[in-house]
Amino acid sequence: MVGCSTNLEVVLGHSHATSGAFAWSVAAATLPLAALTYPVLQSGEARLGPVDVVLGVFLTAGAALLPDADHPKGTIAHVLGPLSYFLCKVISTIAGGHRQATHSFAFVIAAAYGTWAGMHWIGRGFTLALVFFLLALAVRALHLYPPGDGIRSWGTIVVLATAGTFAMDHWISDRPAWLPFCVGLGAFAHLIGDCLTDRGCRLFWPFKLRTCLPIIERTGNKVETWILTPLFAVATLGVLWHVFTTTP
């Protein structure tokens, strides 16, 4: 779309996380199981169970931060201290900078397929490692840790993500067929959010066309922080309430 700016506009991590959680809750509550697990299941009208829906909410919240792996100053770069910062620097160099390769449909497909391949070829070890990382991203994005970027902050994130992984270990299967959809949806929700700023995204990377619908004048403002993010959170809780009260 013509008219996209090259100025840096970064949607806040908590907005991405809550929008991802909301997107998953709606998809899980409305789409048949075959759609959420394709190509494992290709027919049927069964729905995803309430437990898997709840697990997916937290994991999609984390997955909604994945495209920012190209941003050394973003939320994801500080989630695991120096390790994540170094990895984001490397990814940023490979991707060509912020909002380039990782902010595209190609990345969404790669994230979903990479999740499927890891589960298929590695199994439960990969699944739990991914669960840990996505939970760590969600904890960081939702500010459930002491402020700052030092060891006190990312150490708390590691502890909380580890505890969450141990908890999910009792509920999640070795190869949850819905997890690739969950990861892809989170990444896709991120792209939608960034396309609402005037910089937009190169959705069709490697082509240079940049897509934007600049309805967010300035990211990090009070509307985003005090209205949009809480609205996504409340809406997610509403959908979860519907799922638990209507499931036989």
PDB file of C-alpha atoms in Angstrom:
ATOM      1  CA  MET A   1       0.000   0.000   0.000  1.00  0.00           C
ATOM      2  CA  VAL A   2       1.445   3.346  -1.037  1.00  0.00           C
ATOM      3  CA  GLY A   3       2.038   5.951   1.673  1.00  0.00           C
ATOM      4  CA  CYS A   4       3.675   3.834   4.350  1.00  0.00           C
ATOM      5  CA  SER A   5       6.307   5.661   6.348  1.00  0.00           C
ATOM      6  CA  THR A   6       9.835   4.435   7.037  1.00  0.00           C
ATOM      7  CA  ASN A   7       9.796   5.856  10.568  1.00  0.00           C
ATOM      8  CA  LEU A   8       9.998   3.310  13.370  1.00  0.00           C
ATOM      9  CA  GLU A   9       6.670   2.652  15.048  1.00  0.00           C
ATOM     10  CA  VAL A  10       6.740  -0.216  17.526  1.00  0.00           C
ATOM     11  CA  VAL A  11       3.516  -1.645  18.878  1.00  0.00           C
ATOM     12  CA  LEU A  12       3.998  -2.474  22.554  1.00  0.00           C
ATOM     13  CA  GLY A  13       4.603  -6.080  23.567  1.00  0.00           C
ATOM     14  CA  HIS A  14       1.543  -6.321  25.804  1.00  0.00           C
ATOM     15  CA  SER A  15      -0.687  -5.221  22.913  1.00  0.00           C
ATOM     16  CA  HIS A  16       0.724  -7.971  20.702  1.00  0.00           C
ATOM     17  CA  ALA A  17       0.394 -10.568  23.476  1.00  0.00           C
ATOM     18  CA  THR A  18      -3.213  -9.765  24.357  1.00  0.00           C
ATOM     19  CA  SER A  19      -4.265  -9.522  20.705  1.00  0.00           C
ATOM     20  CA  GLY A  20      -2.697 -12.939  20.070  1.00  0.00           C
ATOM     21  CA  ALA A  21      -4.493 -14.432  23.073  1.00  0.00           C
ATOM     22  CA  PHE A  22      -7.795 -12.987  21.876  1.00  0.00           C
ATOM     23  CA  ALA A  23      -7.272 -14.227  18.310  1.00  0.00           C
ATOM     24  CA  TRP A  24      -6.599 -17.759  19.577  1.00  0.00           C
ATOM     25  CA  SER A  25      -9.583 -17.810  21.934  1.00  0.00           C
ATOM     26  CA  VAL A  26     -11.933 -16.766  19.122  1.00  0.00           C
ATOM     27  CA  ALA A  27     -10.433 -19.240  16.645  1.00  0.00           C
ATOM     28  CA  ALA A  28     -10.512 -22.118  19.139  1.00  0.00           C
ATOM     29  CA  ALA A  29     -14.097 -21.345  20.135  1.00  0.00           C
ATOM     30  CA  THR A  30     -15.442 -21.038  16.602  1.00  0.00           C
ATOM     31  CA  LEU A  31     -13.365 -23.175  14.241  1.00  0.00           C
ATOM     32  CA  PRO A  32     -13.749 -26.955  14.001  1.00  0.00           C
ATOM     33  CA  LEU A  33     -10.901 -29.099  15.266  1.00  0.00           C
ATOM     34  CA  ALA A  34     -10.015 -30.047  11.686  1.00  0.00           C
ATOM     35  CA  ALA A  35      -9.172 -26.422  10.886  1.00  0.00           C
ATOM     36  CA  LEU A  36      -6.987 -25.997  13.987  1.00  0.00           C
ATOM     37  CA  THR A  37      -5.070 -29.220  13.399  1.00  0.00           C
ATOM     38  CA  TYR A  38      -4.828 -29.343   9.587  1.00  0.00           C
ATOM     39  CA  PRO A  39      -3.415 -31.443   7.964  1.00  0.00           C
ATOM     40  CA  VAL A  40      -3.502 -33.953  10.855  1.00  0.00           C
ATOM     41  CA  LEU A  41      -7.299 -33.983  10.821  1.00  0.00           C
ATOM     42  CA  GLN A  42      -9.061 -33.010   7.608  1.00  0.00           C
ATOM     43  CA  SER A  43     -12.729 -33.492   8.447  1.00  0.00           C
ATOM     44  CA  GLY A  44     -15.160 -33.398  11.339  1.00  0.00           C
ATOM     45  CA  GLU A  45     -17.000 -30.776  13.369  1.00  0.00           C
ATOM     46  CA  ALA A  46     -15.534 -31.517  16.823  1.00  0.00           C
ATOM     47  CA  ARG A  47     -14.191 -28.576  18.853  1.00  0.00           C
ATOM     48  CA  LEU A  48     -10.962 -28.237  20.773  1.00  0.00           C
ATOM     49  CA  GLY A  49     -11.307 -29.136  24.463  1.00  0.00           C
ATOM     50  CA  PRO A  50     -11.376 -26.374  27.122  1.00  0.00           C
ATOM     51  CA  VAL A  51      -7.976 -27.337  28.580  1.00  0.00           C
ATOM     52  CA  ASP A  52      -6.246 -27.076  25.206  1.00  0.00           C
ATOM     53  CA  VAL A  53      -8.010 -23.771  24.558  1.00  0.00           C
ATOM     54  CA  VAL A  54      -6.603 -22.320  27.796  1.00  0.00           C
ATOM     55  CA  LEU A  55      -3.107 -23.648  27.087  1.00  0.00           C
ATOM     56  CA  GLY A  56      -3.274 -22.108  23.637  1.00  0.00           C
ATOM     57  CA  VAL A  57      -4.195 -18.697  25.047  1.00  0.00           C
ATOM     58  CA  PHE A  58      -0.901 -18.421  26.938  1.00  0.00           C
ATOM     59  CA  LEU A  59       1.183 -19.895  24.121  1.00  0.00           C
ATOM     60  CA  THR A  60      -0.334 -17.695  21.416  1.00  0.00           C
ATOM     61  CA  ALA A  61       0.261 -14.652  23.610  1.00  0.00           C
ATOM     62  CA  GLY A  62       3.951 -15.542  23.521  1.00  0.00           C
ATOM     63  CA  ALA A  63       3.955 -16.466  19.835  1.00  0.00           C
ATOM     64  CA  ALA A  64       2.594 -13.001  19.035  1.00  0.00           C
ATOM     65  CA  LEU A  65       6.053 -11.641  19.935  1.00  0.00           C
ATOM     66  CA  LEU A  66       8.004 -13.903  17.555  1.00  0.00           C
ATOM     67  CA  PRO A  67       8.193 -11.544  14.541  1.00  0.00           C
ATOM     68  CA  ASP A  68      10.100  -9.052  16.706  1.00  0.00           C
ATOM     69  CA  ALA A  69      13.028 -11.459  16.848  1.00  0.00           C
ATOM     70  CA  ASP A  70      14.527  -9.038  14.314  1.00  0.00           C
ATOM     71  CA  HIS A  71      14.478  -6.167  16.828  1.00  0.00           C
ATOM     72  CA  PRO A  72      17.469  -6.109  19.240  1.00  0.00           C
ATOM     73  CA  LYS A  73      15.752  -3.448  21.353  1.00  0.00           C
ATOM     74  CA  GLY A  74      12.355  -5.128  21.469  1.00  0.00           C
ATOM     75  CA  THR A  75      10.626  -7.211  24.127  1.00  0.00           C
ATOM     76  CA  ILE A  76      11.888 -10.529  22.820  1.00  0.00           C
ATOM     77  CA  ALA A  77      15.542  -9.417  22.887  1.00  0.00           C
ATOM     78  CA  HIS A  78      15.524  -9.095  26.689  1.00  0.00           C
ATOM     79  CA  VAL A  79      13.452 -12.131  27.605  1.00  0.00           C
ATOM     80  CA  LEU A  80      16.426 -14.405  28.375  1.00  0.00           C
ATOM     81  CA  GLY A  81      19.094 -11.811  29.044  1.00  0.00           C
ATOM     82  CA  PRO A  82      22.309 -11.732  26.966  1.00  0.00           C
ATOM     83  CA  LEU A  83      21.404 -14.959  25.124  1.00  0.00           C
ATOM     84  CA  SER A  84      18.197 -13.620  23.602  1.00  0.00           C
ATOM     85  CA  TYR A  85      19.840 -10.268  22.841  1.00  0.00           C
ATOM     86  CA  PHE A  86      22.638 -11.986  20.911  1.00  0.00           C
ATOM     87  CA  LEU A  87      20.178 -14.166  18.978  1.00  0.00           C
ATOM     88  CA  CYS A  88      18.045 -11.147  18.054  1.00  0.00           C
ATOM     89  CA  LYS A  89      21.136  -9.312  16.803  1.00  0.00           C
ATOM     90  CA  VAL A  90      21.957 -12.269  14.573  1.00  0.00           C
ATOM     91  CA  ILE A  91      18.378 -12.607  13.318  1.00  0.00           C
ATOM     92  CA  SER A  92      18.154  -8.867  12.669  1.00  0.00           C
ATOM     93  CA  THR A  93      21.263  -9.044  10.489  1.00  0.00           C
ATOM     94  CA  ILE A  94      19.980 -12.048   8.546  1.00  0.00           C
ATOM     95  CA  ALA A  95      16.477 -10.620   8.152  1.00  0.00           C
ATOM     96  CA  GLY A  96      17.702  -7.236   6.917  1.00  0.00           C
ATOM     97  CA  GLY A  97      16.621  -5.220   9.957  1.00  0.00           C
ATOM     98  CA  HIS A  98      13.365  -4.595  11.764  1.00  0.00           C
ATOM     99  CA  ARG A  99      10.051  -5.245   9.978  1.00  0.00           C
ATOM    100  CA  GLN A 100      11.639  -7.014   7.068  1.00  0.00           C
ATOM    101  CA  ALA A 101      11.729 -10.806   6.608  1.00  0.00           C
ATOM    102  CA  THR A 102      10.236 -11.751   9.978  1.00  0.00           C
ATOM    103  CA  HIS A 103       7.256  -9.449   9.399  1.00  0.00           C
ATOM    104  CA  SER A 104       5.929 -11.335   6.400  1.00  0.00           C
ATOM    105  CA  PHE A 105       3.569 -14.133   5.430  1.00  0.00           C
ATOM    106  CA  ALA A 106       6.666 -16.216   4.686  1.00  0.00           C
ATOM    107  CA  PHE A 107       7.689 -16.002   8.336  1.00  0.00           C
ATOM    108  CA  VAL A 108       4.201 -16.956   9.543  1.00  0.00           C
ATOM    109  CA  ILE A 109       4.324 -20.077   7.363  1.00  0.00           C
ATOM    110  CA  ALA A 110       7.889 -20.858   8.443  1.00  0.00           C
ATOM    111  CA  ALA A 111       6.990 -20.499  12.136  1.00  0.00           C
ATOM    112  CA  ALA A 112       3.996 -22.813  11.805  1.00  0.00           C
ATOM    113  CA  TYR A 113       5.817 -25.373   9.697  1.00  0.00           C
ATOM    114  CA  GLY A 114       8.911 -25.210  11.908  1.00  0.00           C
ATOM    115  CA  THR A 115       6.718 -25.977  14.919  1.00  0.00           C
ATOM    116  CA  TRP A 116       5.183 -28.977  13.148  1.00  0.00           C
ATOM    117  CA  ALA A 117       8.600 -30.247  11.995  1.00  0.00           C
ATOM    118  CA  GLY A 118      10.130 -29.897  15.449  1.00  0.00           C
ATOM    119  CA  MET A 119       7.297 -31.798  17.087  1.00  0.00           C
ATOM    120  CA  HIS A 120       7.306 -34.453  14.372  1.00  0.00           C
ATOM    121  CA  TRP A 121      11.048 -35.115  14.283  1.00  0.00           C
ATOM    122  CA  ILE A 122      12.109 -34.323  17.856  1.00  0.00           C
ATOM    123  CA  GLY A 123       8.960 -34.926  19.876  1.00  0.00           C
ATOM    124  CA  ARG A 124       8.203 -33.950  23.455  1.00  0.00           C
ATOM    125  CA  GLY A 125      11.567 -32.333  24.125  1.00  0.00           C
ATOM    126  CA  PHE A 126      10.949 -29.802  21.369  1.00  0.00           C
ATOM    127  CA  THR A 127       7.347 -29.236  22.476  1.00  0.00           C
ATOM    128  CA  LEU A 128       8.325 -28.450  26.063  1.00  0.00           C
ATOM    129  CA  ALA A 129      11.249 -26.250  24.983  1.00  0.00           C
ATOM    130  CA  LEU A 130       8.891 -24.262  22.759  1.00  0.00           C
ATOM    131  CA  VAL A 131       6.330 -24.047  25.567  1.00  0.00           C
ATOM    132  CA  PHE A 132       9.019 -22.647  27.876  1.00  0.00           C
ATOM    133  CA  PHE A 133      10.127 -20.019  25.364  1.00  0.00           C
ATOM    134  CA  LEU A 134       6.596 -18.905  24.484  1.00  0.00           C
ATOM    135  CA  LEU A 135       5.672 -18.651  28.164  1.00  0.00           C
ATOM    136  CA  ALA A 136       8.799 -16.589  28.797  1.00  0.00           C
ATOM    137  CA  LEU A 137       7.743 -14.222  26.012  1.00  0.00           C
ATOM    138  CA  ALA A 138       4.235 -13.940  27.473  1.00  0.00           C
ATOM    139  CA  VAL A 139       5.600 -13.188  30.967  1.00  0.00           C
ATOM    140  CA  ARG A 140       7.876 -10.494  29.556  1.00  0.00           C
ATOM    141  CA  ALA A 141       5.206  -8.946  27.342  1.00  0.00           C
ATOM    142  CA  LEU A 142       2.640  -8.812  30.145  1.00  0.00           C
ATOM    143  CA  HIS A 143       5.170  -7.307  32.594  1.00  0.00           C
ATOM    144  CA  LEU A 144       4.864 -10.103  35.148  1.00  0.00           C
ATOM    145  CA  TYR A 145       8.440  -9.572  36.349  1.00  0.00           C
ATOM    146  CA  PRO A 146      10.520  -6.952  38.204  1.00  0.00           C
ATOM    147  CA  PRO A 147      11.213  -3.932  35.951  1.00  0.00           C
ATOM    148  CA  GLY A 148      14.544  -3.608  34.198  1.00  0.00           C
ATOM    149  CA  ASP A 149      16.734  -5.754  31.962  1.00  0.00           C
ATOM    150  CA  GLY A 150      19.140  -7.197  34.539  1.00  0.00           C
ATOM    151  CA  ILE A 151      19.428 -10.701  35.910  1.00  0.00           C
ATOM    152  CA  ARG A 152      16.741  -9.999  38.519  1.00  0.00           C
ATOM    153  CA  SER A 153      14.269  -9.370  35.716  1.00  0.00           C
ATOM    154  CA  TRP A 154      15.093 -12.095  33.228  1.00  0.00           C
ATOM    155  CA  GLY A 155      15.887 -14.522  36.044  1.00  0.00           C
ATOM    156  CA  THR A 156      12.324 -14.069  37.310  1.00  0.00           C
ATOM    157  CA  ILE A 157      11.042 -14.677  33.785  1.00  0.00           C
ATOM    158  CA  VAL A 158      13.009 -17.925  33.586  1.00  0.00           C
ATOM    159  CA  VAL A 159      11.630 -19.103  36.939  1.00  0.00           C
ATOM    160  CA  LEU A 160       8.018 -18.295  36.027  1.00  0.00           C
ATOM    161  CA  ALA A 161       8.320 -19.825  32.553  1.00  0.00           C
ATOM    162  CA  THR A 162       9.897 -22.961  34.031  1.00  0.00           C
ATOM    163  CA  ALA A 163       7.083 -23.285  36.572  1.00  0.00           C
ATOM    164  CA  GLY A 164       4.524 -22.811  33.810  1.00  0.00           C
ATOM    165  CA  THR A 165       6.224 -25.433  31.657  1.00  0.00           C
ATOM    166  CA  PHE A 166       6.154 -27.967  34.491  1.00  0.00           C
ATOM    167  CA  ALA A 167       2.451 -27.231  34.972  1.00  0.00           C
ATOM    168  CA  MET A 168       1.668 -27.605  31.264  1.00  0.00           C
ATOM    169  CA  ASP A 169       3.724 -30.806  31.133  1.00  0.00           C
ATOM    170  CA  HIS A 170       0.838 -32.551  32.900  1.00  0.00           C
ATOM    171  CA  TRP A 171      -1.727 -31.390  30.335  1.00  0.00           C
ATOM    172  CA  ILE A 172      -0.098 -31.020  26.939  1.00  0.00           C
ATOM    173  CA  SER A 173       0.543 -33.973  24.639  1.00  0.00           C
ATOM    174  CA  ASP A 174       3.883 -34.828  23.034  1.00  0.00           C
ATOM    175  CA  ARG A 175       2.737 -33.509  19.656  1.00  0.00           C
ATOM    176  CA  PRO A 176      -0.287 -31.226  20.145  1.00  0.00           C
ATOM    177  CA  ALA A 177      -1.718 -31.029  16.638  1.00  0.00           C
ATOM    178  CA  TRP A 178      -3.065 -27.525  17.284  1.00  0.00           C
ATOM    179  CA  LEU A 179       0.296 -25.989  18.268  1.00  0.00           C
ATOM    180  CA  PRO A 180       1.502 -25.097  14.726  1.00  0.00           C
ATOM    181  CA  PHE A 181      -1.764 -23.214  14.123  1.00  0.00           C
ATOM    182  CA  CYS A 182      -1.338 -21.519  17.494  1.00  0.00           C
ATOM    183  CA  VAL A 183       2.188 -20.308  16.677  1.00  0.00           C
ATOM    184  CA  GLY A 184       1.270 -19.208  13.162  1.00  0.00           C
ATOM    185  CA  LEU A 185      -1.794 -17.354  14.426  1.00  0.00           C
ATOM    186  CA  GLY A 186       0.226 -15.505  17.043  1.00  0.00           C
ATOM    187  CA  ALA A 187       2.757 -14.378  14.431  1.00  0.00           C
ATOM    188  CA  PHE A 188      -0.064 -13.361  12.085  1.00  0.00           C
ATOM    189  CA  ALA A 189      -1.766 -11.318  14.807  1.00  0.00           C
ATOM    190  CA  HIS A 190       1.515  -9.468  15.291  1.00  0.00           C
ATOM    191  CA  LEU A 191       1.634  -8.544  11.603  1.00  0.00           C
ATOM    192  CA  ILE A 192      -1.913  -7.198  11.714  1.00  0.00           C
ATOM    193  CA  GLY A 193      -1.038  -4.982  14.660  1.00  0.00           C
ATOM    194  CA  ASP A 194       2.090  -3.606  12.998  1.00  0.00           C
ATOM    195  CA  CYS A 195       0.240  -2.987   9.737  1.00  0.00           C
ATOM    196  CA  LEU A 196      -2.031  -0.591  11.631  1.00  0.00           C
ATOM    197  CA  THR A 197       0.914   1.807  12.093  1.00  0.00           C
ATOM    198  CA  ASP A 198       2.224   4.112   9.397  1.00  0.00           C
ATOM    199  CA  ARG A 199       5.353   2.025   8.813  1.00  0.00           C
ATOM    200  CA  GLY A 200       3.454  -1.151   8.015  1.00  0.00           C
ATOM    201  CA  CYS A 201       5.093  -4.460   7.101  1.00  0.00           C
ATOM    202  CA  ARG A 202       6.576  -6.149   4.063  1.00  0.00           C
ATOM    203  CA  LEU A 203       3.937  -8.873   4.123  1.00  0.00           C
ATOM    204  CA  PHE A 204       4.999 -10.207   0.728  1.00  0.00           C
ATOM    205  CA  TRP A 205       8.728 -10.241   1.474  1.00  0.00           C
ATOM    206  CA  PRO A 206      11.098 -10.572  -0.389  1.00  0.00           C
ATOM    207  CA  PHE A 207       9.138  -8.125  -2.549  1.00  0.00           C
ATOM    208  CA  LYS A 208       9.568  -4.524  -1.414  1.00  0.00           C
ATOM    209  CA  LEU A 209       5.853  -3.716  -1.283  1.00  0.00           C
ATOM    210  CA  ARG A 210       4.975  -2.443   2.194  1.00  0.00           C
ATOM    211  CA  THR A 211       1.415  -2.839   3.485  1.00  0.00           C
ATOM    212  CA  CYS A 212      -0.066  -0.451   6.019  1.00  0.00           C
ATOM    213  CA  LEU A 213      -3.407   0.856   7.204  1.00  0.00           C
ATOM    214  CA  PRO A 214      -2.230   3.662   9.510  1.00  0.00           C
ATOM    215  CA  ILE A 215      -5.057   4.018  12.003  1.00  0.00           C
ATOM    216  CA  ILE A 216      -2.706   4.048  15.019  1.00  0.00           C
ATOM    217  CA  GLU A 217      -1.202   7.528  15.068  1.00  0.00           C
ATOM    218  CA  ARG A 218       1.324   6.854  17.807  1.00  0.00           C
ATOM    219  CA  THR A 219       2.157   3.567  19.498  1.00  0.00           C
ATOM    220  CA  GLY A 220       2.458   3.347  23.263  1.00  0.00           C
ATOM    221  CA  ASN A 221      -0.191   6.007  23.810  1.00  0.00           C
ATOM    222  CA  LYS A 222      -2.873   5.915  26.489  1.00  0.00           C
ATOM    223  CA  VAL A 223      -5.484   4.493  24.098  1.00  0.00           C
ATOM    224  CA  GLU A 224      -3.287   1.475  23.386  1.00  0.00           C
ATOM    225  CA  THR A 225      -2.168   0.990  26.982  1.00  0.00           C
ATOM    226  CA  TRP A 226      -5.340   1.741  28.932  1.00  0.00           C
ATOM    227  CA  ILE A 227      -8.113   0.859  26.487  1.00  0.00           C
ATOM    228  CA  LEU A 228      -7.023  -1.459  23.669  1.00  0.00           C
ATOM    229  CA  THR A 229      -4.908  -3.892  25.696  1.00  0.00           C
ATOM    230  CA  PRO A 230      -7.428  -4.273  28.579  1.00  0.00           C
ATOM    231  CA  LEU A 231     -10.190  -4.681  25.992  1.00  0.00           C
ATOM    232  CA  PHE A 232      -8.356  -7.603  24.380  1.00  0.00           C
ATOM    233  CA  ALA A 233      -7.797  -9.165  27.822  1.00  0.00           C
ATOM    234  CA  VAL A 234     -11.426  -8.824  28.896  1.00  0.00           C
ATOM    235  CA  ALA A 235     -12.670 -10.111  25.540  1.00  0.00           C
ATOM    236  CA  THR A 236     -10.387 -13.157  25.866  1.00  0.00           C
ATOM    237  CA  LEU A 237     -11.770 -13.921  29.322  1.00  0.00           C
ATOM    238  CA  GLY A 238     -15.288 -13.559  27.922  1.00  0.00           C
ATOM    239  CA  VAL A 239     -14.605 -16.078  25.176  1.00  0.00           C
ATOM    240  CA  LEU A 240     -13.023 -18.505  27.654  1.00  0.00           C
ATOM    241  CA  TRP A 241     -16.075 -18.192  29.895  1.00  0.00           C
ATOM    242  CA  HIS A 242     -18.248 -19.046  26.896  1.00  0.00           C
ATOM    243  CA  VAL A 243     -16.080 -22.078  26.056  1.00  0.00           C
ATOM    244  CA  PHE A 244     -16.233 -23.489  29.603  1.00  0.00           C
ATOM    245  CA  THR A 245     -19.966 -22.854  30.064  1.00  0.00           C
ATOM    246  CA  THR A 246     -21.059 -24.297  26.716  1.00  0.00           C
ATOM    247  CA  THR A 247     -18.778 -27.337  26.480  1.00  0.00           C
ATOM    248  CA  PRO A 248     -20.641 -30.516  27.490  1.00  0.00           C
TER     249      PRO A 248
END
